[in-house]
Coordinates of C-alpha atoms and ligand atoms in Angstrom, one line a residue:
M1 CA 20.2 -30.2 14.9
R2 CA 19.0 -28.1 11.9
I3 CA 21.9 -26.6 9.9
P4 CA 21.9 -22.9 10.8
R5 CA 21.2 -20.5 7.8
I6 CA 23.1 -17.2 8.2
Y7 CA 22.8 -14.1 6.1
T8 CA 26.0 -12.4 5.0
A9 CA 26.2 -9.0 3.4
D10 CA 29.0 -10.2 1.1
E11 CA 28.0 -9.3 -2.4
Q12 CA 29.7 -12.2 -4.1
L13 CA 29.9 -15.7 -2.7
Q14 CA 31.9 -18.2 -4.6
V15 CA 32.2 -21.9 -4.0
G16 CA 35.7 -22.9 -3.0
T17 CA 36.5 -19.6 -1.2
M18 CA 36.5 -18.6 2.4
V19 CA 34.0 -16.1 4.0
T20 CA 34.7 -14.3 7.2
L21 CA 31.4 -13.6 9.0
D22 CA 30.7 -10.3 10.8
R23 CA 30.9 -10.1 14.6
E24 CA 27.2 -10.6 15.2
A25 CA 26.9 -13.7 13.0
S26 CA 30.2 -15.1 14.4
N27 CA 29.0 -14.6 17.9
H28 CA 25.7 -16.3 17.2
L29 CA 27.4 -19.3 15.6
S30 CA 30.3 -19.7 18.1
R31 CA 28.8 -18.5 21.4
V32 CA 25.0 -18.9 21.1
L33 CA 24.8 -22.1 19.1
R34 CA 28.4 -23.2 20.3
L35 CA 29.3 -24.6 16.9
R36 CA 32.9 -25.8 16.4
V37 CA 35.3 -26.1 13.5
G38 CA 33.9 -28.6 11.0
S39 CA 30.2 -27.7 11.7
E40 CA 28.0 -27.3 8.7
V41 CA 26.4 -23.9 8.0
V42 CA 24.4 -22.5 5.1
L43 CA 25.1 -18.9 4.0
F44 CA 22.9 -16.7 1.8
N45 CA 23.3 -13.1 0.5
G46 CA 20.0 -12.5 -1.2
D47 CA 21.2 -13.7 -4.7
G48 CA 18.8 -16.6 -4.8
H49 CA 21.2 -19.3 -3.7
D50 CA 21.9 -21.2 -0.6
Y51 CA 25.7 -21.8 0.0
Q52 CA 26.5 -24.9 2.0
G53 CA 29.8 -24.6 3.9
K54 CA 31.9 -25.8 6.8
I55 CA 33.4 -23.7 9.6
E56 CA 37.1 -23.7 8.9
A57 CA 38.3 -21.5 11.7
I58 CA 37.1 -19.6 14.8
E59 CA 39.7 -17.1 15.8
R60 CA 39.2 -14.1 18.1
N61 CA 35.4 -14.4 17.8
Q62 CA 35.6 -14.4 14.0
V63 CA 34.1 -17.4 12.2
Q64 CA 35.5 -18.4 8.8
V65 CA 33.4 -20.6 6.5
H66 CA 34.6 -22.6 3.6
L67 CA 31.9 -22.6 0.9
L68 CA 31.5 -26.1 -0.6
Q69 CA 28.4 -26.0 -2.8
A70 CA 25.8 -23.6 -4.1
Q71 CA 22.2 -24.4 -4.7
E72 CA 19.6 -22.2 -6.5
I73 CA 16.5 -22.4 -4.4
N74 CA 13.3 -20.5 -5.0
V75 CA 10.8 -20.3 -2.1
E76 CA 9.3 -17.0 -3.2
S77 CA 5.6 -16.5 -3.5
P78 CA 4.4 -16.0 -7.1
L79 CA 2.8 -12.7 -5.9
Y80 CA 4.5 -9.4 -5.4
I81 CA 2.8 -8.3 -2.1
H82 CA 3.6 -4.8 -0.8
L83 CA 2.5 -4.0 2.7
Y84 CA 2.0 -0.3 3.6
Q85 CA 1.8 -0.5 7.3
G86 CA 0.9 2.4 9.7
V87 CA 3.7 2.4 12.2
S88 CA 2.6 0.7 15.3
R89 CA 4.2 0.7 18.8
G90 CA 6.9 -1.6 20.2
D91 CA 7.0 -5.2 19.2
K92 CA 3.8 -5.1 17.2
M93 CA 5.7 -3.7 14.2
D94 CA 8.4 -6.3 14.6
L95 CA 5.8 -9.1 14.7
T96 CA 4.2 -7.8 11.5
L97 CA 7.6 -7.7 9.7
Q98 CA 8.7 -11.1 11.0
K99 CA 5.4 -12.9 10.1
G100 CA 5.1 -10.9 6.9
V101 CA 8.4 -12.2 5.7
E102 CA 7.4 -15.7 6.5
L103 CA 4.1 -15.3 4.6
G104 CA 6.0 -14.1 1.6
I105 CA 5.7 -10.2 1.5
K106 CA 8.3 -8.7 -0.9
E107 CA 8.2 -5.1 0.1
F108 CA 7.3 -3.1 3.2
T109 CA 6.7 0.6 3.5
P110 CA 6.2 1.9 7.1
I111 CA 3.7 4.8 6.9
I112 CA 3.2 7.8 9.1
T113 CA -0.4 8.6 9.7
E114 CA -2.3 11.0 11.9
R115 CA -2.9 8.5 14.7
C116 CA 0.5 6.9 14.5
G117 CA 1.7 6.5 18.1
V118 CA 5.4 6.5 17.3
K119 CA 7.1 9.9 17.1
L120 CA 10.9 9.9 16.6
D121 CA 13.6 12.3 15.4
E122 CA 15.6 11.5 12.3
K123 CA 18.4 9.7 14.1
R124 CA 16.0 7.4 16.0
W125 CA 14.1 6.6 12.9
A126 CA 17.3 5.5 11.3
K127 CA 18.0 3.2 14.3
K128 CA 14.4 1.8 13.9
I129 CA 15.0 1.0 10.3
Q130 CA 18.2 -0.7 11.1
H131 CA 16.4 -2.7 13.8
W132 CA 13.6 -3.7 11.3
E133 CA 16.2 -4.7 8.8
K134 CA 17.6 -7.1 11.3
V135 CA 14.1 -8.5 12.0
I136 CA 13.6 -9.1 8.3
I137 CA 17.0 -10.8 7.9
S138 CA 16.4 -13.0 10.9
A139 CA 13.0 -14.0 9.6
C140 CA 14.6 -14.9 6.2
E141 CA 17.3 -17.0 8.0
Q142 CA 14.5 -18.9 9.8
C143 CA 12.0 -19.5 7.0
G144 CA 14.4 -20.3 4.2
R145 CA 14.0 -17.2 2.0
N146 CA 17.1 -16.3 0.2
Q147 CA 15.7 -13.1 -1.5
I148 CA 15.5 -10.3 1.1
P149 CA 12.3 -8.3 1.1
K150 CA 12.8 -4.6 0.5
L151 CA 12.2 -2.2 3.4
N152 CA 11.4 1.4 2.3
P153 CA 12.0 4.5 4.3
V154 CA 9.3 5.6 6.8
T155 CA 7.1 7.7 4.6
P156 CA 4.1 10.0 5.3
L157 CA 0.8 8.6 4.1
S158 CA 0.2 11.2 1.4
E159 CA 3.7 10.8 -0.1
A160 CA 3.2 7.0 -0.1
I161 CA -0.1 7.4 -1.9
S162 CA 1.4 9.6 -4.6
K163 CA 4.1 7.1 -5.3
R164 CA 2.0 4.0 -5.3
S165 CA 1.7 1.5 -8.2
G166 CA -0.1 -1.7 -8.5
Q167 CA -3.4 -3.1 -7.2
D168 CA -4.1 -1.5 -3.9
F169 CA -6.4 -2.7 -1.2
F170 CA -7.1 -0.6 1.9
L171 CA -8.1 -2.6 4.9
H172 CA -11.0 -1.0 6.6
P173 CA -13.6 -2.6 9.0
D174 CA -16.4 -0.5 7.5
A175 CA -15.8 -1.6 3.9
E176 CA -18.5 -3.4 1.9
T177 CA -16.1 -5.4 -0.3
Q178 CA -14.4 -8.6 0.9
F179 CA -11.6 -10.5 -0.7
K180 CA -13.8 -13.3 -1.7
S181 CA -16.1 -11.1 -3.6
Y182 CA -13.2 -9.4 -5.5
G183 CA -12.6 -10.7 -9.1
A184 CA -9.2 -11.7 -10.5
V185 CA -6.0 -9.9 -9.7
N186 CA -3.4 -8.9 -12.3
F187 CA -0.3 -11.0 -11.5
E188 CA 1.8 -8.6 -13.6
Q189 CA 1.3 -5.9 -11.0
S190 CA 2.1 -5.8 -7.3
I191 CA -0.7 -6.2 -4.8
S192 CA -0.5 -3.5 -2.2
L193 CA -2.2 -3.6 1.2
W194 CA -2.7 -0.5 3.3
V195 CA -3.2 -1.0 7.0
G196 CA -3.8 1.6 9.7
P197 CA -1.9 1.8 13.0
E198 CA -3.5 0.9 16.3
G199 CA -5.9 3.8 16.2
G200 CA -6.8 3.2 12.6
F201 CA -7.0 5.8 9.9
S202 CA -8.6 9.2 10.6
E203 CA -11.7 10.3 8.6
P204 CA -9.7 12.6 6.3
E205 CA -7.3 9.8 5.7
V206 CA -10.0 7.4 4.8
D207 CA -11.3 10.0 2.3
E208 CA -7.8 10.5 0.9
V209 CA -7.2 6.8 0.4
T210 CA -10.6 6.1 -1.2
R211 CA -10.3 9.2 -3.4
N212 CA -7.1 7.7 -4.8
D213 CA -8.8 4.5 -6.0
I214 CA -7.5 2.2 -3.3
T215 CA -10.2 -0.4 -2.9
P216 CA -11.6 -0.7 0.7
V217 CA -11.8 -4.3 1.8
A218 CA -13.1 -5.7 5.2
L219 CA -12.0 -8.8 7.0
G220 CA -15.3 -9.6 8.6
P221 CA -17.2 -7.4 11.0
R222 CA -14.8 -7.7 13.9
V223 CA -12.2 -5.0 14.6
L224 CA -8.8 -6.7 14.3
R225 CA -5.6 -5.5 15.9
T226 CA -3.4 -3.9 13.3
E227 CA -0.9 -6.8 13.2
T228 CA -3.7 -9.3 12.9
A229 CA -5.3 -7.4 10.0
A230 CA -2.0 -7.3 7.9
L231 CA -1.2 -11.0 8.4
A232 CA -4.8 -12.2 7.9
A233 CA -5.0 -10.3 4.6
V234 CA -1.7 -11.7 3.4
S235 CA -2.8 -15.2 4.3
V236 CA -6.2 -14.7 2.4
I237 CA -4.4 -13.3 -0.7
N238 CA -2.0 -16.1 -0.7
S239 CA -4.7 -18.7 -0.4
V240 CA -7.0 -17.2 -3.1
W241 CA -4.2 -16.2 -5.7
G242 CA -0.8 -17.3 -4.3
D243 CA 0.8 -20.5 -3.2
F244 CA -1.1 -21.5 -0.1
Ligands
SAM301 N1 -11.1 1.9 15.5 C1 -10.2 1.7 14.5 C2 -10.9 1.9 13.1 O1 -12.1 1.8 13.1 O2 -10.2 2.1 12.1 C3 -9.6 0.4 14.6 C4 -8.3 0.3 14.1 S1 -7.6 -1.3 13.8 C5 -7.1 -1.7 15.5 C6 -6.2 -1.0 12.9 C7 -6.2 -1.3 11.5 O3 -6.4 -2.7 11.2 C8 -7.3 -0.6 10.7 O4 -7.0 0.7 10.4 C9 -7.5 -1.5 9.5 O5 -6.6 -1.1 8.5 C10 -7.2 -2.8 10.1 N2 -8.4 -3.6 10.4 C11 -8.9 -3.9 11.6 N3 -9.9 -4.7 11.6 C12 -10.3 -4.8 10.3 C13 -11.4 -5.4 9.6 N4 -12.3 -6.1 10.2 N5 -11.3 -5.4 8.3 C14 -10.3 -4.8 7.6 N6 -9.4 -4.1 8.2 C15 -9.3 -4.1 9.5

């Protein structure tokens, strides 16, 4: 069996010490995976290292791990890709975040647009963000990343545009430019992708985005689902300028 990788929010992990995992991680290891004392696990906290350890104790559903070795591992993309994603419904957003992490995205900003189908109060947005954070962590556990991508607060489109920095591409089916016809990118800057929700951007939003010098780019003449568009664009960027 593959050695399980588990995220821990412990800010400092030190070889030779013992770490007590939180309830969720403990439950996953002891009840779901049915690991026992002596089993190997890998912990990471986002500091760029993987910490190999052994389960030392399982008591009252709390798993204690003895850290035996630390290894600096870098599986990060050479590109800093920032996805501004129009919030989409249900598990589409989860899918975009999960696959986006696997493909190497370093920053996510969920954006609220006119045709955004998800409308929540502050409390429920906070819960959504917590849920998305878990999706991101679990994707990191699975794909081997030990630097956790940043998840920004849910932001209205205009506010996100005013704060943007980097080289920005706006995914738009009607655009005349394609990635293959675009010149070189500046690796010093982040590459930002702006993707509409299920219903796309409204006309005024398209005007606003283009007025702000965000380059419109098309991914062929077919209309892709929002989650397909984001993931296809990240794959293209990685293959032209990144590590694919
Ligand atoms: N009828 C909507 C429109 O025309 O915008 C379709 C929206 S599409 C389902 C959702 C988002 O995916 C779009 O706002 C755009 O960002 C992106 N998208 C879909 N197909 C695309 C394509 N062929 N090229 C570039 N972006 C695309």
